[in-house]
Short mmCIF file of C-alpha atoms in Angstrom, two decimals:
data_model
loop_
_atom_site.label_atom_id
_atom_site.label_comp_id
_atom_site.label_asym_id
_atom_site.label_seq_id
_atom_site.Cartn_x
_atom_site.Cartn_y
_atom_site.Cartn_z
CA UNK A 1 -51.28 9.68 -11.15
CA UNK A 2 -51.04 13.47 -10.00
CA UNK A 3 -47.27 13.32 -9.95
CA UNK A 4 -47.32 12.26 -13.65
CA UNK A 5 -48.51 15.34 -15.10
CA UNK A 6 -46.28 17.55 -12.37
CA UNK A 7 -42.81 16.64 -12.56
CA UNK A 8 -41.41 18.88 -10.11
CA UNK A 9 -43.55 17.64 -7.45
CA UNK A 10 -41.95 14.07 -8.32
CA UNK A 11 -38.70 15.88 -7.95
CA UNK A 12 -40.01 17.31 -4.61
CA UNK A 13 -41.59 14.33 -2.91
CA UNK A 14 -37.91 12.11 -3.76
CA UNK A 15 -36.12 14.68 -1.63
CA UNK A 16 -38.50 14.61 1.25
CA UNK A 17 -38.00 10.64 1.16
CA UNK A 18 -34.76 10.23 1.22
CA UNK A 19 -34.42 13.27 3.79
CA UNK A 20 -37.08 11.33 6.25
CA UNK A 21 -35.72 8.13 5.30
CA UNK A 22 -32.16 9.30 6.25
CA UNK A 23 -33.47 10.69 9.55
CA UNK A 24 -35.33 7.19 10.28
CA UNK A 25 -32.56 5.25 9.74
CA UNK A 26 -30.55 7.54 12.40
CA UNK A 27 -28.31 8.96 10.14
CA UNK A 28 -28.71 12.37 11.46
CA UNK A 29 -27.51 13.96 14.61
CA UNK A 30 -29.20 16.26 16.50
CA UNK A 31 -26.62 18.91 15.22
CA UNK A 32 -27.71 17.76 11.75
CA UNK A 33 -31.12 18.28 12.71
CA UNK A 34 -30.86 21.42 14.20
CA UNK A 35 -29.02 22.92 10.98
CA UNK A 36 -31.43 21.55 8.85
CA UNK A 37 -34.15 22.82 10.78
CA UNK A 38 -32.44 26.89 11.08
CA UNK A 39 -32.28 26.83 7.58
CA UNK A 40 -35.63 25.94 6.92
CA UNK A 41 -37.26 28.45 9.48
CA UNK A 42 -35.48 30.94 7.80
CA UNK A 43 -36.84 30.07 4.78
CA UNK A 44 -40.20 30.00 6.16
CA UNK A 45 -40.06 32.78 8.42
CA UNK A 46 -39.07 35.17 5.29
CA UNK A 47 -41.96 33.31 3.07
CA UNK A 48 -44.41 34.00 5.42
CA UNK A 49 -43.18 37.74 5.91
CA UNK A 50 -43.51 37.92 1.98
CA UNK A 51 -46.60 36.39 1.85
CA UNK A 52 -48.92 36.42 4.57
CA UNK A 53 -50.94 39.65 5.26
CA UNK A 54 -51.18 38.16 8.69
CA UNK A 55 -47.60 37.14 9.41
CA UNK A 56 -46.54 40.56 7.47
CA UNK A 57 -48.13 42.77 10.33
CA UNK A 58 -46.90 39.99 13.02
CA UNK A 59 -43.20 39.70 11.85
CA UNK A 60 -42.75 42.91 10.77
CA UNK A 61 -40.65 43.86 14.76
CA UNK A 62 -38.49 40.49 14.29
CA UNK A 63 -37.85 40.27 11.03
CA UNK A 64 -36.12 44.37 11.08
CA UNK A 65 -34.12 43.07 13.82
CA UNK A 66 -33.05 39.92 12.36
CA UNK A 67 -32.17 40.72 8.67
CA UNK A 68 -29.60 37.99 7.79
CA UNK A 69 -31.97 35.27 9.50
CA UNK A 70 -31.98 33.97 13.45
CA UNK A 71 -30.71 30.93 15.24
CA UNK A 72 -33.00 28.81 16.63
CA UNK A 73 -32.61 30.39 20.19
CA UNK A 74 -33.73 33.45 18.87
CA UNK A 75 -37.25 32.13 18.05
CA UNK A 76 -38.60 32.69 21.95
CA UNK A 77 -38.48 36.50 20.70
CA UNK A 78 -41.78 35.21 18.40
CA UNK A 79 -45.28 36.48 18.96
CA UNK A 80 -47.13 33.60 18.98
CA UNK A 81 -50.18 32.52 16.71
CA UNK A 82 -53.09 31.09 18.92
CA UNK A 83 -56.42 29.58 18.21
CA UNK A 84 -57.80 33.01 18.10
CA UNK A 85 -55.68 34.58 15.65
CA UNK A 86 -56.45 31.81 13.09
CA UNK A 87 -60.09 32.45 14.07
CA UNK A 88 -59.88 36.17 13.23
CA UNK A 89 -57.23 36.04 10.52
CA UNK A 90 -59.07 33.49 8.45
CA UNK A 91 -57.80 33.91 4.93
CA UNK A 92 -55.27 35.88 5.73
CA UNK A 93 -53.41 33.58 7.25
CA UNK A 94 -52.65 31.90 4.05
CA UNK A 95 -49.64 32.20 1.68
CA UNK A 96 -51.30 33.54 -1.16
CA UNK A 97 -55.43 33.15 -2.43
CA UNK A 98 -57.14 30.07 -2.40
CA UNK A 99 -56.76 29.29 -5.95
CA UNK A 100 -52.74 27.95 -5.02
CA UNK A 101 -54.00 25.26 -3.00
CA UNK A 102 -54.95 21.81 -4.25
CA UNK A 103 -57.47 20.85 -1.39
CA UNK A 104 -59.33 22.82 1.05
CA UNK A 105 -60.56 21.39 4.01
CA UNK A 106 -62.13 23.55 8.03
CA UNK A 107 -61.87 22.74 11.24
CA UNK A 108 -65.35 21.35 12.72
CA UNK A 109 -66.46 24.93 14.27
CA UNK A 110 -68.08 22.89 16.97
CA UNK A 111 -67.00 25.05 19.89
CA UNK A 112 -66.11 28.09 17.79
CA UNK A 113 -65.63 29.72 14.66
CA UNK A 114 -64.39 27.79 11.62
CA UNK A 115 -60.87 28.25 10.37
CA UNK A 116 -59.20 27.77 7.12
CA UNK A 117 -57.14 24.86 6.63
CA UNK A 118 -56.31 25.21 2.95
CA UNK A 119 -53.03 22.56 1.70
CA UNK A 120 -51.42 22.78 -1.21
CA UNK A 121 -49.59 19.77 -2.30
CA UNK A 122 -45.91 20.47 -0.23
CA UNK A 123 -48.13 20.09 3.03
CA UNK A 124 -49.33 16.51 1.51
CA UNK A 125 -45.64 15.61 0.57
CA UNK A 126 -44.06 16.29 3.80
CA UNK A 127 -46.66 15.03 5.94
CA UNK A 128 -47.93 11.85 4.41
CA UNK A 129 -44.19 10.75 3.69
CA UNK A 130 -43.88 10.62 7.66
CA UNK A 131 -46.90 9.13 7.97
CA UNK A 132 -46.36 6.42 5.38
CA UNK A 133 -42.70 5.58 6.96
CA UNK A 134 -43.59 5.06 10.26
CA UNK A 135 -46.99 2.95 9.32
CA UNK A 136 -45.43 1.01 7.32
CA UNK A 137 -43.13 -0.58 9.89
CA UNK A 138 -46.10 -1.05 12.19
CA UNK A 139 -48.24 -2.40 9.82
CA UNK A 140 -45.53 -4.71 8.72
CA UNK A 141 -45.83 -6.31 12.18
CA UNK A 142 -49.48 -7.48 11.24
CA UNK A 143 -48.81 -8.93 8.28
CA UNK A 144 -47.49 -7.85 4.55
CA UNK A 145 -51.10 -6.87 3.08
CA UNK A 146 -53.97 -4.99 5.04
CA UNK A 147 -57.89 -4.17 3.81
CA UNK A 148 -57.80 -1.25 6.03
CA UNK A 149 -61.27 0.98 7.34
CA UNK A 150 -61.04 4.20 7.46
CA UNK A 151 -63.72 5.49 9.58
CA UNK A 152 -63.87 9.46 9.92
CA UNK A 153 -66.14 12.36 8.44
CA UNK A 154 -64.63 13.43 4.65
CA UNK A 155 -66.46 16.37 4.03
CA UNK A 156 -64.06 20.05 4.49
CA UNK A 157 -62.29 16.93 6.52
CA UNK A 158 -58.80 15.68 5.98
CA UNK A 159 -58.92 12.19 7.49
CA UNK A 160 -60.49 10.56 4.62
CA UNK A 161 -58.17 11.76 2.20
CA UNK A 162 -55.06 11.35 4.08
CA UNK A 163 -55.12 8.15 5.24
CA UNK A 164 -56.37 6.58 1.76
CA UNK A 165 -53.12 8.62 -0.14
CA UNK A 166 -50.90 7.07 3.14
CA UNK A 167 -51.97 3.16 2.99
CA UNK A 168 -52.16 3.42 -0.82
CA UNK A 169 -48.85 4.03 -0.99
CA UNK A 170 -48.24 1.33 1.52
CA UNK A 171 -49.94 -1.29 -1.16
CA UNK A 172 -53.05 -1.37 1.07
CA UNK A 173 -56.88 -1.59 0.08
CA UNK A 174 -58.80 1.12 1.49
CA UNK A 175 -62.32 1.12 2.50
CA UNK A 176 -63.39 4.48 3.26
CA UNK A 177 -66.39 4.79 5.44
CA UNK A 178 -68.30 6.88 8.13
CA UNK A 179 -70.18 4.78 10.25
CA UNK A 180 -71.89 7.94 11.96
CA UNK A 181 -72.78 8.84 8.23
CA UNK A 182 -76.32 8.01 7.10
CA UNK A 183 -75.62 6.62 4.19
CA UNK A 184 -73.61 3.94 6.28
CA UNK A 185 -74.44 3.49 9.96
CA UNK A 186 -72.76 1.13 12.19
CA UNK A 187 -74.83 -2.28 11.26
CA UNK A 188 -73.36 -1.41 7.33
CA UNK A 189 -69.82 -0.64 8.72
CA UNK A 190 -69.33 -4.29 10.12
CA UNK A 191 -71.49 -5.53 7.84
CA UNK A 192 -68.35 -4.43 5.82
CA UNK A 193 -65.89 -5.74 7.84
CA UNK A 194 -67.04 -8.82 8.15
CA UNK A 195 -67.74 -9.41 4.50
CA UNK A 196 -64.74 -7.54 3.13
CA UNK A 197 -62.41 -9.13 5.41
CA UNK A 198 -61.15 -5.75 7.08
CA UNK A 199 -57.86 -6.62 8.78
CA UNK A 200 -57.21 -3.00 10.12
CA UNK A 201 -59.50 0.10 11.10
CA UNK A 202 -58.68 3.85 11.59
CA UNK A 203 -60.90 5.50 14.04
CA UNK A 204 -61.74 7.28 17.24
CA UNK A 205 -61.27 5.99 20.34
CA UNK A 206 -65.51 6.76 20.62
CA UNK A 207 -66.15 4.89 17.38
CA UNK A 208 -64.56 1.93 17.94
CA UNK A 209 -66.40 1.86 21.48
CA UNK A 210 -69.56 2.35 19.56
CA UNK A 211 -69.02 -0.47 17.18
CA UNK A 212 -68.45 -2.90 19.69
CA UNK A 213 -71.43 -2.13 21.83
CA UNK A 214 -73.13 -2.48 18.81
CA UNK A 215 -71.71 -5.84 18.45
CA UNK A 216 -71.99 -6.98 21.90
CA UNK A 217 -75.79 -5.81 22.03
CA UNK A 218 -76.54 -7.84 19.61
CA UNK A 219 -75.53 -10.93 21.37
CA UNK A 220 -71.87 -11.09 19.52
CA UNK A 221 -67.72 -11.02 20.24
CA UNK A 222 -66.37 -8.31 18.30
CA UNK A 223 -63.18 -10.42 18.71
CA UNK A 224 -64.97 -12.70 15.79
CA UNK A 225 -64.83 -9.79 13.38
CA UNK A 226 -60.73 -10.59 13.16
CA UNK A 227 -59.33 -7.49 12.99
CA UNK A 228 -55.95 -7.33 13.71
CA UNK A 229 -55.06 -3.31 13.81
CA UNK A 230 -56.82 -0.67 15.49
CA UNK A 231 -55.61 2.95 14.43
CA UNK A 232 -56.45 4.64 17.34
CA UNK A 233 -56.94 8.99 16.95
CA UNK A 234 -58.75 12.19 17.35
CA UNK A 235 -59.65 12.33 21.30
CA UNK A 236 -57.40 11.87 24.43
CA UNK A 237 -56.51 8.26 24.48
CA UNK A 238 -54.31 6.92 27.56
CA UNK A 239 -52.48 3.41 26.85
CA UNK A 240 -54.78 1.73 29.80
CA UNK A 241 -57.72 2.88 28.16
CA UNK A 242 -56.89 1.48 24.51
CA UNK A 243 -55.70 -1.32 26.21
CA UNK A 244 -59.31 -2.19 27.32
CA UNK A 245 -60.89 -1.42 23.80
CA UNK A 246 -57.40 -3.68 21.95
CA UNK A 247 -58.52 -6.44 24.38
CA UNK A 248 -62.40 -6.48 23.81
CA UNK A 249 -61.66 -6.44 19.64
CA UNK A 250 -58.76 -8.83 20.16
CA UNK A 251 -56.67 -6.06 18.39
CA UNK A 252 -53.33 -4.54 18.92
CA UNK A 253 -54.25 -0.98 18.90
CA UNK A 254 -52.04 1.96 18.96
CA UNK A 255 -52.72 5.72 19.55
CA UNK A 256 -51.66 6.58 15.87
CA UNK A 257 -50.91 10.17 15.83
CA UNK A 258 -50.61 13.38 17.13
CA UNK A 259 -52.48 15.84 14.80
CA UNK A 260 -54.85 18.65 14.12
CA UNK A 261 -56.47 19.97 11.11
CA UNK A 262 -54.89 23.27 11.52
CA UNK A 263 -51.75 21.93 12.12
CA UNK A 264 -51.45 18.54 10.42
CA UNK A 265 -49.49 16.00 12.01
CA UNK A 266 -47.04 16.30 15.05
CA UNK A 267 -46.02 13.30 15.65
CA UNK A 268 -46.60 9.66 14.73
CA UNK A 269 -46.69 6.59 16.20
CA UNK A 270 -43.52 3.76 15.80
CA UNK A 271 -43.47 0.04 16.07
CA UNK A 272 -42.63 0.33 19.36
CA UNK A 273 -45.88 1.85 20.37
CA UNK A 274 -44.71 5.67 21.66
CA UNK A 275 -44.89 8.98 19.07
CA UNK A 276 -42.44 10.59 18.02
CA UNK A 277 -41.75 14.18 16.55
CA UNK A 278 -41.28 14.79 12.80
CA UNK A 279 -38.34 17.63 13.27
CA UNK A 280 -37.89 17.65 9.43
CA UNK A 281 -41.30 19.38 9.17
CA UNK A 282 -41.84 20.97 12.23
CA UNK A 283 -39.42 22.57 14.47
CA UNK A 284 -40.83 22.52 18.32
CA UNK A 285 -40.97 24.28 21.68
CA UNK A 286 -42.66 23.21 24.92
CA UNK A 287 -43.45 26.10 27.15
CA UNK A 288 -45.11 26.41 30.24
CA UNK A 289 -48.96 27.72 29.78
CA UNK A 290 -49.11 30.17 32.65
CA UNK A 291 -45.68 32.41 32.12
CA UNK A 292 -45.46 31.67 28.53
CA UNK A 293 -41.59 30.45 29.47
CA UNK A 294 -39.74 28.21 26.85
CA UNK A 295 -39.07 24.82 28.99
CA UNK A 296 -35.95 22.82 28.45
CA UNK A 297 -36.54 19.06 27.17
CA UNK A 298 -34.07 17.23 28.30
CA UNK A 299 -32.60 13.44 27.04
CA UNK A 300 -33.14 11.82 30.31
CA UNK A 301 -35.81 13.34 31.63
CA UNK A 302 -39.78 13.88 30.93
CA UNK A 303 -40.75 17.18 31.12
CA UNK A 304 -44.85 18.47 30.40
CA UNK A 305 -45.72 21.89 29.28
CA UNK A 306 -48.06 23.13 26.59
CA UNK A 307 -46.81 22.30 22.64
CA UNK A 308 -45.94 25.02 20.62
CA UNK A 309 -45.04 24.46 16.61
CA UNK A 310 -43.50 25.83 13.19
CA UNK A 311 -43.89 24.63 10.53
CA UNK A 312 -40.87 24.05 8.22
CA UNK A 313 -42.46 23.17 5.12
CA UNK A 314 -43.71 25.13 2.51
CA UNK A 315 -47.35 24.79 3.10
CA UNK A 316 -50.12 26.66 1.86
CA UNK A 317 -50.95 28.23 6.01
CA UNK A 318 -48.13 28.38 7.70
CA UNK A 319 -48.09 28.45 11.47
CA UNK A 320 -45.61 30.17 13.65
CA UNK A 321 -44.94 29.58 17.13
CA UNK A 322 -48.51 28.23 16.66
CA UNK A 323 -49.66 27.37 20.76
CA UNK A 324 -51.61 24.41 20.12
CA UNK A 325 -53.36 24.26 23.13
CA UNK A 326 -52.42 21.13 24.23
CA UNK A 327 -50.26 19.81 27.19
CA UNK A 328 -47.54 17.30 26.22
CA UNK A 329 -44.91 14.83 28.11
CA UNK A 330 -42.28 15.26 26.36
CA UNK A 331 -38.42 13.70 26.65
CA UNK A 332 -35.58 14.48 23.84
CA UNK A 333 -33.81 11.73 21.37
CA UNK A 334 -30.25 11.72 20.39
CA UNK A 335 -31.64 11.93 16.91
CA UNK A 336 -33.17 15.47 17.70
CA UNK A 337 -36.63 14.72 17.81
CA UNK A 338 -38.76 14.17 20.89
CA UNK A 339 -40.98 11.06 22.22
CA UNK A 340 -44.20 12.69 23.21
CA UNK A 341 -47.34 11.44 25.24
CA UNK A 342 -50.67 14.09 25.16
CA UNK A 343 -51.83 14.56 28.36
CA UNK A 344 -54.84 17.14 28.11
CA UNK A 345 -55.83 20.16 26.44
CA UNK A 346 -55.09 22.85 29.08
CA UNK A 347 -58.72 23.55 29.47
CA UNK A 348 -59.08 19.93 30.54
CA UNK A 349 -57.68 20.33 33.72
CA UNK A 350 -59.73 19.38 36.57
CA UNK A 351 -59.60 20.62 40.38
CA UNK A 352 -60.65 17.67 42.69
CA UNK A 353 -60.46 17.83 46.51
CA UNK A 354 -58.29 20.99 46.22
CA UNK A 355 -55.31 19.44 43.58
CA UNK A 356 -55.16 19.90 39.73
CA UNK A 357 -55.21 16.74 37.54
CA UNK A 358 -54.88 16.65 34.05
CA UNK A 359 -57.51 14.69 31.96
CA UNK A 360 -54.71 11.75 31.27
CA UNK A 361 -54.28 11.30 35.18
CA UNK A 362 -58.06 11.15 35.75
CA UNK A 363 -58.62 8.80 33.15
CA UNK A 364 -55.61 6.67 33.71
CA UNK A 365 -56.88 6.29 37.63
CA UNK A 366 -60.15 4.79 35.95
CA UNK A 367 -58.58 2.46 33.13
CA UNK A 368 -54.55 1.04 35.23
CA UNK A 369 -57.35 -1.47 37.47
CA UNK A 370 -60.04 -1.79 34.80
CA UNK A 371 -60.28 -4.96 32.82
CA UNK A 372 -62.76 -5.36 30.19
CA UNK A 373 -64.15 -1.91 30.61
CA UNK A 374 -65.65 -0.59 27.38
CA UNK A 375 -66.27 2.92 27.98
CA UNK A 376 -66.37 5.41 31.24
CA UNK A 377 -68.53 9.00 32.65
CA UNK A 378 -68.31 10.92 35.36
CA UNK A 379 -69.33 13.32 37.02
CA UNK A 380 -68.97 15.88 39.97
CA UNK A 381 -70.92 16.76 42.53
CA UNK A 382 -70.24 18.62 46.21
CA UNK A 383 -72.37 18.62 49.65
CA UNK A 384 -72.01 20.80 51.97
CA UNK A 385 -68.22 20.78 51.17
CA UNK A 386 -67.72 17.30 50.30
CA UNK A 387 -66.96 16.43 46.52
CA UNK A 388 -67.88 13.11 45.19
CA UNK A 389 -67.03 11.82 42.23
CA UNK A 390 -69.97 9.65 40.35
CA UNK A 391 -68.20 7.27 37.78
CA UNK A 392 -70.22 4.78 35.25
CA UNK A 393 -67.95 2.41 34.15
CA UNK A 394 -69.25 0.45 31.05
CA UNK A 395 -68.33 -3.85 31.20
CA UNK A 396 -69.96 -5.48 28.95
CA UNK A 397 -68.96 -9.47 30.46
CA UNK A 398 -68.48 -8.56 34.08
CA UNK A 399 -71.26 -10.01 35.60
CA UNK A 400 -70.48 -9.65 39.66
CA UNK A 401 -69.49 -6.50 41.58
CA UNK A 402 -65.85 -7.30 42.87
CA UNK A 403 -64.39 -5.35 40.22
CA UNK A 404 -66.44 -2.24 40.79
CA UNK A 405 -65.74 -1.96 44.19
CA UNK A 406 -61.67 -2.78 44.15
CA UNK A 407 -62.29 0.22 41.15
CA UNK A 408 -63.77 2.92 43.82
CA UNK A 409 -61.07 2.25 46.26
CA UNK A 410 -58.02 2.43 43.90
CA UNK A 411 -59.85 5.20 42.17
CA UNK A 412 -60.60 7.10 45.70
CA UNK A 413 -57.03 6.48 46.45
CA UNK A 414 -55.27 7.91 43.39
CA UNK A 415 -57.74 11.39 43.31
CA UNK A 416 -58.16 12.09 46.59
CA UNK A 417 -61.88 12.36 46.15
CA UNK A 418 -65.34 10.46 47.76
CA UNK A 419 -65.77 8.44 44.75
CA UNK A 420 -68.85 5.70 43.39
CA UNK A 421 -68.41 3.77 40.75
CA UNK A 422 -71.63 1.72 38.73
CA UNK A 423 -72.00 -0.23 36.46
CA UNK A 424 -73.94 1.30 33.34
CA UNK A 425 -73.98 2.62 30.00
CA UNK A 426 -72.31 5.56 29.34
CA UNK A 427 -74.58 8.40 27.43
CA UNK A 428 -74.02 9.55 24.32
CA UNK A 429 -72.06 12.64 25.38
CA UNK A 430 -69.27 10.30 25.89
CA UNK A 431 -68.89 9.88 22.25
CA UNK A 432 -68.10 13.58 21.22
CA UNK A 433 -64.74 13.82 22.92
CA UNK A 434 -63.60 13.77 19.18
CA UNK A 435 -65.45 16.78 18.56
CA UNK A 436 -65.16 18.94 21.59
CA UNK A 437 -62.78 17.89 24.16
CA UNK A 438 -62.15 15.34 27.10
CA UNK A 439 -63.99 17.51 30.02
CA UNK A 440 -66.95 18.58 27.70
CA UNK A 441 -67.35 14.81 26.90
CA UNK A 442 -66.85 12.51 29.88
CA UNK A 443 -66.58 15.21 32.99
CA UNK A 444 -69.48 16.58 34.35
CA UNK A 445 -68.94 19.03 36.72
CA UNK A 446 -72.21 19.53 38.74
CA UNK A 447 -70.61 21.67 41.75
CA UNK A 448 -73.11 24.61 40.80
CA UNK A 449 -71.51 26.46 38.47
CA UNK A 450 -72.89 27.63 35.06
CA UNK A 451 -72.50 25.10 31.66
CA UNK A 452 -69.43 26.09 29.66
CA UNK A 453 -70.00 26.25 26.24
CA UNK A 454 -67.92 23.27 24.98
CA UNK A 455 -70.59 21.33 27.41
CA UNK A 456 -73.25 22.70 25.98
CA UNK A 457 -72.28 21.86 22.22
CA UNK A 458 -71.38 18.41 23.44
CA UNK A 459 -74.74 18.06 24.48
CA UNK A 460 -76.43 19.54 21.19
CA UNK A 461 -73.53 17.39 18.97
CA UNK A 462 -75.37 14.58 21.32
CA UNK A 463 -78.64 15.45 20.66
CA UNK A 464 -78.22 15.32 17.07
CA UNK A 465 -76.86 12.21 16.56
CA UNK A 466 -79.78 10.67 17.90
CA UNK A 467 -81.91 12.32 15.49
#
């Protein structure tokens, strides 16, 4: 109804579908790609310059240097923007005041200072079009019509909103509900699904965990529930762990997206299970975290380094050369965008028996030779020079030890570490990797040194919830 009483947003969002249509279908090269994507960073390289008091006093050196607009090589020469600078900039990150945005929505401020995320209707446009393209064809494989759950917070949030506009379009019902919300809790939330009929549900790895130890508590098979679609998001999520949680719904479940609320979505999942890059709205750079050094992604190759993005799009906060923070896999397409698998935030990277693992290798050692497992913890300890590594595995119909101890073997193998593994219930911690990170929420490192303060809020985040 929006579009009715704006015209040239109807104008708008047709151009941005047959563009990402044309670049699903493979019509487009990667030399199409990459001269649709230079003209567009121009564009919003000198918008941002114009418009952002921030990007104004961080441009100012590469924009006198470049006055008839760079190539894409030249965009190395960059400052970047990092967490911190939208932390101090705040507003003034922002093409122009508040009032020229149609939605405003924060980042949690869990671990840190809120930011902005402000989004005017472009940033809708281009990144729900991708969104509803590539669902679509997955969705398609489940069956023509879907009563889809959308499970995540809606206040300052985006999730609620997006994923209603995206299945909406798709010709989907939409159920939107929080089952961490009071007014719904989890017994509501399948109450819901059960009575509705839910077919599909878009969640956290943590809720959907919670939900079915909810079920299976209360003497049920969440397989009876019949849903047929898990939307997977939010928190680190390796394909052997969803893999366990698909199997104890009975669901095909797929790791949806690669997002953030400051910098909207990255990539999206396909039919065929892996994400892929959007380069129509974003153009990309992998670099390596420690010299800051642009990496090369090659076609036949996978290559990791930390994921740096611009956005191409005229949104309402642009990001350039934004560092996200987060470690990718990444290998190139023919069509110009990349398949990507996130591995870690770089802060999740663990030191055990002298090597560096990211949090994907530590957790994929724990889920490749589980079956059945619902959830996992662990936890670190050293004496007198010997680490161990303490691991609760969560199986809710194992009912013998076999599988526990072929786990600490394999497990020992792959790390390199002492390592015990039980059979328990994971804490409540385990549940706030959405919130904080993978190491705050499922590593405990009890070597001796001081709690970090992602830790600590996952422990308070914890502690609330029970409340």
């Amino acid at each position: 109804m929006y579009s009715i009483f704006h015209p040239e947003l109807t104008q708008l969002a047709l151009r941005v579908l047959r563009e990402q249509r044309a670049y699903e279908r493979g019509d487009y090269q990667v030399e199409t790609v990459r001269a649709f994507q230079r003209e567009r960073l121009n564009v919003a390289l000198s918008r941002a310059y114009a418009d952002s008091v921030f990007y104004r006093r961080r441009l100012g050196e590469f924009m006198a240097t470049h006055p008839q607009g760079c190539a894409l090589s030249d965009v190395a020469q960059i400052p970047f923007t990092t967490k911190d600078d939208l932390r101090t900039a705040q507003h003034d990150l922002a093409c122009g005041p508040l009032d020229g945005a149609w939605v405003y929505y924060e980042t949690t401020g869990t671990t840190g200072p809120s930011t902005p995320c402000p989004r005017n209707e472009v940033d809708s446009i281009a990144n729900n079009t991708a969104l509803i393209l590539r669902y679509g064809e997955v969705l398609s494989r489940h069956g023509d019509r879907h009563i889809i759950a959308v499970m995540g917070p809606t206040e300052l949030h985006s999730t609620g909103d997006t994923f209603e506009d995206v299945f909406r379009a798709l010709g989907h019902t939409v159920v939107k509900m929080w089952p961490r919300s009071p007014l719904v809790g989890p017994e509501r939330a399948l109450g819901l699904i059960a009575d509705l009929g839910v077919t599909a549900v878009v969640c956290t790895p943590g809720v959907a965990i919670e939900l079915a130890r909810h079920v299976i508590r209360a003497g049920r098979d969440p397989r009876t529930l019949g849903l047929q679609v898990i939307f997977a998001l939010g928190e680190l999520s390796t394909p052997e762990m969803l893999e366990n949680i698909g199997g104890i719904w009975g669901a095909a479940i797929y790791n949806c997206m690669y997002a953030s609320q400051e910098a909207s979505i990255l990539a999206v999942v396909c039919p065929d299970g892996r994400q892929r890059t959007v380069p129509l709205n974003n153009y990309y750079e992998l670099i390596d975290p420690e010299t800051d050094e642009v990496i090369d992604v090659p076609v036949d190759n996978a290559v990791t380094g930390e994921m740096v993005v611009t956005n191409l799009y005229r949104g309402h906060k642009p990001l350039i050369r934004y560092r996200t923070g987060d470690m990718v896999t990444a290998t190139a397409e023919p069509s110009g965008g990349w398949v990507i698998e996130p591995v870690g935030r770089i802060r999740d990277t663990v030191q055990l028996g002298g090597r560096s693992f990211t949090a994907y290798e530590v957790e994929r050692a724990v889920f490749t030779h589980a079956t059945g497992c619902l959830d996992y913890q662990m936890a670190l300890t050293s004496d007198d020079g010997e680490e161990t590594l303490d691991i609760v595995v969560e199986l809710p119909y194992e009912h013998d030890d076999a599988q526990v101890r072929g786990l600490e073997r394999q497990i020992q193998a792959e790390l390199g570490v002492r390592t015990v593994v039980r059979r328990g219930h994971t804490d409540g911690i385990a549940g706030t990797g959405a919130m904080v990170s993978w190491k705050a929420a499922r590593f405990h490192d009890r070597r001796g040194g001081p709690v970090d303060a992602e830790r600590a809020a996952a422990e308070r985040l914890s502690a609330s919830r029970k409340r």
